[in-house]
PDB file of C-alpha atoms in Angstrom:
ATOM      1  CA  UNK A   1       0.000   0.000   0.000  1.00 64.00           C
ATOM      2  CA  UNK A   2       1.154   3.513  -0.800  1.00 67.00           C
ATOM      3  CA  UNK A   3      -0.184   5.386   2.211  1.00 87.00           C
ATOM      4  CA  UNK A   4      -2.482   7.481   0.022  1.00 94.00           C
ATOM      5  CA  UNK A   5      -6.048   7.232   1.253  1.00 95.00           C
ATOM      6  CA  UNK A   6      -9.274   8.343  -0.374  1.00 96.00           C
ATOM      7  CA  UNK A   7     -12.840   8.689   0.815  1.00 95.00           C
ATOM      8  CA  UNK A   8     -15.470   7.644   0.213  1.00 96.00           C
ATOM      9  CA  UNK A   9     -14.770   4.409  -1.645  1.00 95.00           C
ATOM     10  CA  UNK A  10     -18.066   4.451  -3.514  1.00 96.00           C
ATOM     11  CA  UNK A  11     -20.642   7.135  -4.146  1.00 96.00           C
ATOM     12  CA  UNK A  12     -23.932   7.366  -6.004  1.00 98.00           C
ATOM     13  CA  UNK A  13     -25.302  10.754  -7.043  1.00 97.00           C
ATOM     14  CA  UNK A  14     -27.944  12.026  -9.409  1.00 97.00           C
ATOM     15  CA  UNK A  15     -27.443  14.348 -12.328  1.00 97.00           C
ATOM     16  CA  UNK A  16     -27.132  17.999 -11.326  1.00 97.00           C
ATOM     17  CA  UNK A  17     -25.900  17.296  -7.823  1.00 98.00           C
ATOM     18  CA  UNK A  18     -22.536  18.267  -6.401  1.00 98.00           C
ATOM     19  CA  UNK A  19     -19.910  15.926  -4.947  1.00 98.00           C
ATOM     20  CA  UNK A  20     -16.766  16.259  -2.834  1.00 98.00           C
ATOM     21  CA  UNK A  21     -14.057  13.606  -2.855  1.00 98.00           C
ATOM     22  CA  UNK A  22     -11.210  13.547  -0.358  1.00 98.00           C
ATOM     23  CA  UNK A  23      -7.602  12.459  -0.430  1.00 97.00           C
ATOM     24  CA  UNK A  24      -4.843  12.208   2.167  1.00 95.00           C
ATOM     25  CA  UNK A  25      -1.369  12.150   0.707  1.00 91.00           C
ATOM     26  CA  UNK A  26       1.458   9.863   1.648  1.00 89.00           C
ATOM     27  CA  UNK A  27       3.614  11.072   4.515  1.00 86.00           C
ATOM     28  CA  UNK A  28       6.292  13.453   3.251  1.00 86.00           C
ATOM     29  CA  UNK A  29       4.466  14.193  -0.015  1.00 89.00           C
ATOM     30  CA  UNK A  30       3.399  17.781  -0.657  1.00 89.00           C
ATOM     31  CA  UNK A  31       1.982  17.521  -4.180  1.00 91.00           C
ATOM     32  CA  UNK A  32      -1.398  16.006  -5.016  1.00 94.00           C
ATOM     33  CA  UNK A  33      -2.775  15.191  -8.455  1.00 94.00           C
ATOM     34  CA  UNK A  34      -6.263  14.040  -9.399  1.00 97.00           C
ATOM     35  CA  UNK A  35      -7.176  11.777 -12.287  1.00 97.00           C
ATOM     36  CA  UNK A  36     -10.447  10.578 -13.769  1.00 98.00           C
ATOM     37  CA  UNK A  37     -10.588   7.032 -15.118  1.00 97.00           C
ATOM     38  CA  UNK A  38     -13.612   6.123 -17.205  1.00 96.00           C
ATOM     39  CA  UNK A  39     -14.449   2.461 -17.643  1.00 93.00           C
ATOM     40  CA  UNK A  40     -11.991   0.732 -19.970  1.00 91.00           C
ATOM     41  CA  UNK A  41      -9.769   3.792 -20.301  1.00 94.00           C
ATOM     42  CA  UNK A  42      -6.521   5.018 -18.855  1.00 95.00           C
ATOM     43  CA  UNK A  43      -6.604   7.715 -16.172  1.00 96.00           C
ATOM     44  CA  UNK A  44      -6.832  11.299 -17.388  1.00 96.00           C
ATOM     45  CA  UNK A  45      -5.205  14.198 -15.546  1.00 94.00           C
ATOM     46  CA  UNK A  46      -7.624  16.661 -13.958  1.00 96.00           C
ATOM     47  CA  UNK A  47      -5.313  18.970 -11.971  1.00 94.00           C
ATOM     48  CA  UNK A  48      -2.421  19.143  -9.557  1.00 93.00           C
ATOM     49  CA  UNK A  49      -2.017  21.045  -6.295  1.00 93.00           C
ATOM     50  CA  UNK A  50       1.145  22.248  -4.626  1.00 89.00           C
ATOM     51  CA  UNK A  51       1.375  24.638  -1.682  1.00 88.00           C
ATOM     52  CA  UNK A  52      -2.403  24.925  -1.627  1.00 91.00           C
ATOM     53  CA  UNK A  53      -2.560  26.282  -5.171  1.00 92.00           C
ATOM     54  CA  UNK A  54      -3.476  24.722  -8.486  1.00 91.00           C
ATOM     55  CA  UNK A  55      -0.193  23.958 -10.204  1.00 87.00           C
ATOM     56  CA  UNK A  56      -1.477  22.594 -13.490  1.00 88.00           C
ATOM     57  CA  UNK A  57      -4.736  21.556 -15.092  1.00 92.00           C
ATOM     58  CA  UNK A  58      -5.892  19.115 -17.742  1.00 91.00           C
ATOM     59  CA  UNK A  59      -8.742  19.455 -20.185  1.00 93.00           C
ATOM     60  CA  UNK A  60     -11.593  19.534 -17.675  1.00 96.00           C
ATOM     61  CA  UNK A  61     -14.292  22.219 -17.314  1.00 96.00           C
ATOM     62  CA  UNK A  62     -14.358  24.705 -14.398  1.00 96.00           C
ATOM     63  CA  UNK A  63     -17.073  22.736 -12.625  1.00 97.00           C
ATOM     64  CA  UNK A  64     -14.193  20.477 -11.591  1.00 98.00           C
ATOM     65  CA  UNK A  65     -12.413  22.327  -8.799  1.00 97.00           C
ATOM     66  CA  UNK A  66     -10.127  21.455  -5.962  1.00 96.00           C
ATOM     67  CA  UNK A  67      -8.480  22.454  -2.750  1.00 96.00           C
ATOM     68  CA  UNK A  68      -5.326  21.556  -0.930  1.00 96.00           C
ATOM     69  CA  UNK A  69      -4.981  22.051   2.809  1.00 94.00           C
ATOM     70  CA  UNK A  70      -1.918  22.933   4.933  1.00 92.00           C
ATOM     71  CA  UNK A  71      -1.503  19.250   5.831  1.00 90.00           C
ATOM     72  CA  UNK A  72      -1.314  18.525   2.049  1.00 92.00           C
ATOM     73  CA  UNK A  73      -4.614  16.656   1.970  1.00 94.00           C
ATOM     74  CA  UNK A  74      -6.880  17.570  -0.907  1.00 96.00           C
ATOM     75  CA  UNK A  75     -10.458  17.704  -2.113  1.00 97.00           C
ATOM     76  CA  UNK A  76     -11.950  17.354  -5.552  1.00 98.00           C
ATOM     77  CA  UNK A  77     -15.300  19.051  -6.062  1.00 98.00           C
ATOM     78  CA  UNK A  78     -17.531  18.467  -9.028  1.00 98.00           C
ATOM     79  CA  UNK A  79     -20.596  20.656  -9.543  1.00 97.00           C
ATOM     80  CA  UNK A  80     -23.612  20.056 -11.766  1.00 97.00           C
ATOM     81  CA  UNK A  81     -22.856  16.373 -12.159  1.00 98.00           C
ATOM     82  CA  UNK A  82     -23.391  14.803 -15.573  1.00 97.00           C
ATOM     83  CA  UNK A  83     -23.836  11.148 -16.440  1.00 97.00           C
ATOM     84  CA  UNK A  84     -20.391  11.119 -18.091  1.00 97.00           C
ATOM     85  CA  UNK A  85     -18.811  12.032 -14.768  1.00 98.00           C
ATOM     86  CA  UNK A  86     -19.341   8.433 -13.690  1.00 98.00           C
ATOM     87  CA  UNK A  87     -15.808   7.118 -13.261  1.00 97.00           C
ATOM     88  CA  UNK A  88     -13.094   6.077 -10.868  1.00 97.00           C
ATOM     89  CA  UNK A  89     -11.416   9.159  -9.396  1.00 98.00           C
ATOM     90  CA  UNK A  90      -7.824   8.615  -8.424  1.00 96.00           C
ATOM     91  CA  UNK A  91      -5.688  10.763  -6.232  1.00 96.00           C
ATOM     92  CA  UNK A  92      -1.901  10.579  -6.432  1.00 94.00           C
ATOM     93  CA  UNK A  93       0.722  12.145  -4.231  1.00 93.00           C
ATOM     94  CA  UNK A  94       4.367  12.932  -4.799  1.00 89.00           C
ATOM     95  CA  UNK A  95       7.140  15.156  -3.583  1.00 84.00           C
ATOM     96  CA  UNK A  96       7.579  18.379  -5.514  1.00 77.00           C
ATOM     97  CA  UNK A  97      11.172  17.485  -6.366  1.00 78.00           C
ATOM     98  CA  UNK A  98      10.135  14.138  -7.827  1.00 77.00           C
ATOM     99  CA  UNK A  99       6.603  15.014  -8.814  1.00 74.00           C
ATOM    100  CA  UNK A 100       6.805  12.833 -11.906  1.00 78.00           C
ATOM    101  CA  UNK A 101       6.738   9.718  -9.706  1.00 84.00           C
ATOM    102  CA  UNK A 102       3.214   9.581  -8.377  1.00 88.00           C
ATOM    103  CA  UNK A 103       1.769   7.122  -5.893  1.00 91.00           C
ATOM    104  CA  UNK A 104      -1.919   6.423  -6.188  1.00 93.00           C
ATOM    105  CA  UNK A 105      -4.686   5.849  -3.708  1.00 94.00           C
ATOM    106  CA  UNK A 106      -7.419   3.218  -4.092  1.00 93.00           C
ATOM    107  CA  UNK A 107      -9.796   5.622  -5.786  1.00 95.00           C
ATOM    108  CA  UNK A 108     -13.416   6.658  -5.363  1.00 97.00           C
ATOM    109  CA  UNK A 109     -15.973   5.083  -7.686  1.00 96.00           C
ATOM    110  CA  UNK A 110     -18.612   7.646  -8.579  1.00 98.00           C
ATOM    111  CA  UNK A 111     -21.846   6.670 -10.254  1.00 98.00           C
ATOM    112  CA  UNK A 112     -24.105   9.422 -11.568  1.00 98.00           C
ATOM    113  CA  UNK A 113     -27.690   8.408 -12.282  1.00 97.00           C
TER     114      UNK A 113
ATOM    115  CA  UNK B   1       1.489  16.735 -27.497  1.00 75.00           C
ATOM    116  CA  UNK B   2       2.456  13.572 -25.742  1.00 86.00           C
ATOM    117  CA  UNK B   3       0.773  10.263 -26.457  1.00 94.00           C
ATOM    118  CA  UNK B   4       1.068   6.681 -25.248  1.00 97.00           C
ATOM    119  CA  UNK B   5      -0.193   3.746 -27.284  1.00 97.00           C
ATOM    120  CA  UNK B   6      -0.765   0.283 -25.943  1.00 97.00           C
ATOM    121  CA  UNK B   7      -1.963  -1.629 -28.970  1.00 95.00           C
ATOM    122  CA  UNK B   8      -2.810  -4.829 -27.080  1.00 97.00           C
ATOM    123  CA  UNK B   9      -6.160  -4.449 -25.351  1.00 96.00           C
ATOM    124  CA  UNK B  10      -6.251  -7.924 -23.855  1.00 97.00           C
ATOM    125  CA  UNK B  11      -3.797 -10.816 -23.589  1.00 97.00           C
ATOM    126  CA  UNK B  12      -4.604 -14.286 -22.297  1.00 97.00           C
ATOM    127  CA  UNK B  13      -1.875 -16.707 -21.300  1.00 97.00           C
ATOM    128  CA  UNK B  14      -1.576 -19.887 -19.327  1.00 97.00           C
ATOM    129  CA  UNK B  15       0.403 -19.869 -16.116  1.00 97.00           C
ATOM    130  CA  UNK B  16       4.203 -20.116 -16.557  1.00 97.00           C
ATOM    131  CA  UNK B  17       4.128 -18.610 -20.035  1.00 97.00           C
ATOM    132  CA  UNK B  18       6.198 -15.519 -20.701  1.00 97.00           C
ATOM    133  CA  UNK B  19       4.286 -12.459 -21.868  1.00 97.00           C
ATOM    134  CA  UNK B  20       5.368  -9.087 -23.268  1.00 97.00           C
ATOM    135  CA  UNK B  21       3.251  -5.953 -23.044  1.00 97.00           C
ATOM    136  CA  UNK B  22       3.984  -3.349 -25.680  1.00 97.00           C
ATOM    137  CA  UNK B  23       4.139   0.419 -25.224  1.00 97.00           C
ATOM    138  CA  UNK B  24       4.921   3.074 -27.810  1.00 98.00           C
ATOM    139  CA  UNK B  25       5.103   6.736 -26.919  1.00 97.00           C
ATOM    140  CA  UNK B  26       5.284  10.126 -28.615  1.00 95.00           C
ATOM    141  CA  UNK B  27       6.863  13.233 -27.162  1.00 92.00           C
ATOM    142  CA  UNK B  28       8.687  16.330 -28.380  1.00 89.00           C
ATOM    143  CA  UNK B  29      10.716  16.650 -25.211  1.00 87.00           C
ATOM    144  CA  UNK B  30      14.225  15.326 -24.816  1.00 87.00           C
ATOM    145  CA  UNK B  31      13.745  14.922 -21.074  1.00 88.00           C
ATOM    146  CA  UNK B  32      10.879  12.703 -20.023  1.00 91.00           C
ATOM    147  CA  UNK B  33      10.003   9.765 -17.817  1.00 91.00           C
ATOM    148  CA  UNK B  34       8.305   6.494 -18.608  1.00 93.00           C
ATOM    149  CA  UNK B  35       6.365   4.364 -16.179  1.00 93.00           C
ATOM    150  CA  UNK B  36       4.516   1.109 -15.847  1.00 95.00           C
ATOM    151  CA  UNK B  37       1.648   0.742 -13.408  1.00 95.00           C
ATOM    152  CA  UNK B  38      -0.415  -2.316 -12.505  1.00 96.00           C
ATOM    153  CA  UNK B  39      -4.116  -2.019 -11.715  1.00 95.00           C
ATOM    154  CA  UNK B  40      -5.657  -5.083 -10.067  1.00 92.00           C
ATOM    155  CA  UNK B  41      -9.449  -5.417  -9.840  1.00 88.00           C
ATOM    156  CA  UNK B  42      -9.423  -3.421  -6.586  1.00 85.00           C
ATOM    157  CA  UNK B  43      -8.645  -0.340  -8.666  1.00 87.00           C
ATOM    158  CA  UNK B  44      -5.507   1.015  -7.033  1.00 89.00           C
ATOM    159  CA  UNK B  45      -2.694   1.822  -9.457  1.00 92.00           C
ATOM    160  CA  UNK B  46       0.492   0.159  -8.276  1.00 92.00           C
ATOM    161  CA  UNK B  47       3.768   1.756  -9.358  1.00 91.00           C
ATOM    162  CA  UNK B  48       6.137  -0.784 -10.947  1.00 92.00           C
ATOM    163  CA  UNK B  49       8.986   1.130 -12.575  1.00 90.00           C
ATOM    164  CA  UNK B  50      10.205   4.562 -13.653  1.00 89.00           C
ATOM    165  CA  UNK B  51      12.727   5.203 -16.406  1.00 89.00           C
ATOM    166  CA  UNK B  52      14.154   8.559 -17.458  1.00 87.00           C
ATOM    167  CA  UNK B  53      14.895   9.371 -21.069  1.00 88.00           C
ATOM    168  CA  UNK B  54      18.655   9.332 -20.549  1.00 87.00           C
ATOM    169  CA  UNK B  55      18.763   5.830 -19.153  1.00 83.00           C
ATOM    170  CA  UNK B  56      18.257   3.217 -21.836  1.00 81.00           C
ATOM    171  CA  UNK B  57      19.664   0.412 -19.754  1.00 80.00           C
ATOM    172  CA  UNK B  58      17.239  -2.474 -19.581  1.00 80.00           C
ATOM    173  CA  UNK B  59      16.176  -3.575 -16.154  1.00 82.00           C
ATOM    174  CA  UNK B  60      15.248  -6.860 -14.575  1.00 83.00           C
ATOM    175  CA  UNK B  61      13.455  -7.165 -11.275  1.00 85.00           C
ATOM    176  CA  UNK B  62      12.581 -10.710 -10.346  1.00 91.00           C
ATOM    177  CA  UNK B  63      10.160 -11.993 -12.983  1.00 93.00           C
ATOM    178  CA  UNK B  64       9.726  -8.518 -14.474  1.00 93.00           C
ATOM    179  CA  UNK B  65      11.940  -6.942 -17.108  1.00 92.00           C
ATOM    180  CA  UNK B  66      11.722  -3.762 -19.135  1.00 91.00           C
ATOM    181  CA  UNK B  67      13.148  -2.969 -22.554  1.00 92.00           C
ATOM    182  CA  UNK B  68      13.499   0.763 -23.307  1.00 93.00           C
ATOM    183  CA  UNK B  69      14.448   1.661 -26.876  1.00 92.00           C
ATOM    184  CA  UNK B  70      14.550   5.358 -27.719  1.00 91.00           C
ATOM    185  CA  UNK B  71      15.164   4.647 -31.396  1.00 92.00           C
ATOM    186  CA  UNK B  72      11.727   3.080 -31.703  1.00 94.00           C
ATOM    187  CA  UNK B  73      10.069   5.083 -28.881  1.00 95.00           C
ATOM    188  CA  UNK B  74       9.136   1.884 -27.134  1.00 96.00           C
ATOM    189  CA  UNK B  75       9.132   0.784 -23.520  1.00 95.00           C
ATOM    190  CA  UNK B  76       8.049  -2.840 -23.379  1.00 96.00           C
ATOM    191  CA  UNK B  77       7.383  -4.898 -20.277  1.00 94.00           C
ATOM    192  CA  UNK B  78       7.947  -8.644 -20.002  1.00 95.00           C
ATOM    193  CA  UNK B  79       6.687 -10.968 -17.295  1.00 95.00           C
ATOM    194  CA  UNK B  80       8.562 -14.257 -17.172  1.00 96.00           C
ATOM    195  CA  UNK B  81       6.816 -17.396 -15.932  1.00 97.00           C
ATOM    196  CA  UNK B  82       3.507 -15.631 -15.445  1.00 96.00           C
ATOM    197  CA  UNK B  83       1.337 -16.382 -12.440  1.00 97.00           C
ATOM    198  CA  UNK B  84      -2.386 -16.048 -11.815  1.00 96.00           C
ATOM    199  CA  UNK B  85      -1.667 -13.130  -9.448  1.00 95.00           C
ATOM    200  CA  UNK B  86      -0.248 -11.210 -12.407  1.00 96.00           C
ATOM    201  CA  UNK B  87      -3.769 -10.879 -13.804  1.00 96.00           C
ATOM    202  CA  UNK B  88      -4.498  -7.167 -13.917  1.00 97.00           C
ATOM    203  CA  UNK B  89      -4.626  -4.190 -16.244  1.00 97.00           C
ATOM    204  CA  UNK B  90      -1.195  -2.779 -16.975  1.00 98.00           C
ATOM    205  CA  UNK B  91      -0.707   0.853 -17.919  1.00 97.00           C
ATOM    206  CA  UNK B  92       2.245   2.498 -19.555  1.00 97.00           C
ATOM    207  CA  UNK B  93       2.574   6.219 -18.830  1.00 95.00           C
ATOM    208  CA  UNK B  94       4.701   9.173 -19.883  1.00 94.00           C
ATOM    209  CA  UNK B  95       5.605  12.310 -17.970  1.00 90.00           C
ATOM    210  CA  UNK B  96       7.220  15.348 -19.544  1.00 79.00           C
ATOM    211  CA  UNK B  97       9.219  17.976 -17.717  1.00 66.00           C
ATOM    212  CA  UNK B  98       6.946  20.965 -18.330  1.00 65.00           C
ATOM    213  CA  UNK B  99       6.825  22.937 -15.101  1.00 63.00           C
ATOM    214  CA  UNK B 100       4.495  20.498 -13.494  1.00 69.00           C
ATOM    215  CA  UNK B 101       4.341  16.783 -14.025  1.00 75.00           C
ATOM    216  CA  UNK B 102       1.282  15.069 -15.341  1.00 85.00           C
ATOM    217  CA  UNK B 103       1.124  11.452 -16.337  1.00 91.00           C
ATOM    218  CA  UNK B 104      -0.260  10.622 -19.756  1.00 93.00           C
ATOM    219  CA  UNK B 105      -1.490   7.057 -19.742  1.00 96.00           C
ATOM    220  CA  UNK B 106      -2.123   4.543 -22.466  1.00 96.00           C
ATOM    221  CA  UNK B 107      -5.468   2.749 -22.544  1.00 96.00           C
ATOM    222  CA  UNK B 108      -4.026  -0.237 -20.752  1.00 97.00           C
ATOM    223  CA  UNK B 109      -3.558  -3.909 -21.516  1.00 98.00           C
ATOM    224  CA  UNK B 110      -5.649  -6.416 -19.614  1.00 97.00           C
ATOM    225  CA  UNK B 111      -3.592  -9.512 -18.809  1.00 98.00           C
ATOM    226  CA  UNK B 112      -5.462 -12.692 -17.928  1.00 97.00           C
ATOM    227  CA  UNK B 113      -3.360 -15.544 -16.598  1.00 97.00           C
ATOM    228  CA  UNK B 114      -5.225 -18.801 -16.263  1.00 97.00           C
ATOM    229  CA  UNK B 115      -4.079 -21.788 -14.196  1.00 95.00           C
TER     230      UNK B 115
END
């Protein structure tokens, strides 16, 4: 196990609702990245946080937003949920110096009905 | 733009067979990193190996070995004497050095090892 934890493990929401997913990074890691993995696909980069600020963003709309806290934990918020948001959401942590090597948590499976 | 292609969507082997998973990548950068991750049915991505673009030395770790060839932009992964526990989806990924690091993943290869 990597030491990266995520909650909840599973979640069911309806279209139009909002959701918050949480991630605790591995001890000593100060950078957190979020990925969305649709069924049968590879993970896609949503954004990365370092020092409580967004450090980079993939091709996702603004209704995907995030936060990082002083203890380096992070949240992913998704507003106005759409059916296509159903996916496995993965959080990964790394050190800033070696941010290319990312260690993943178990993920949160989100189903939007 | 960077891209990772894993042409094999699914491979089925019988236990003890050797199996090679292919990965081809595209990047404009001269400095980059390549990775392999394993994703068992539980969903967690397990880091297996990292290679930087300046290190073309092949690596062996137990039953796993990796063949990095810059000339063909390939980073293939071989499992020797496969076991049922190797059954998982394997992802190849690329990270460029562009201010912040994001992993670009291939679509994955599902490996099924039967007894």
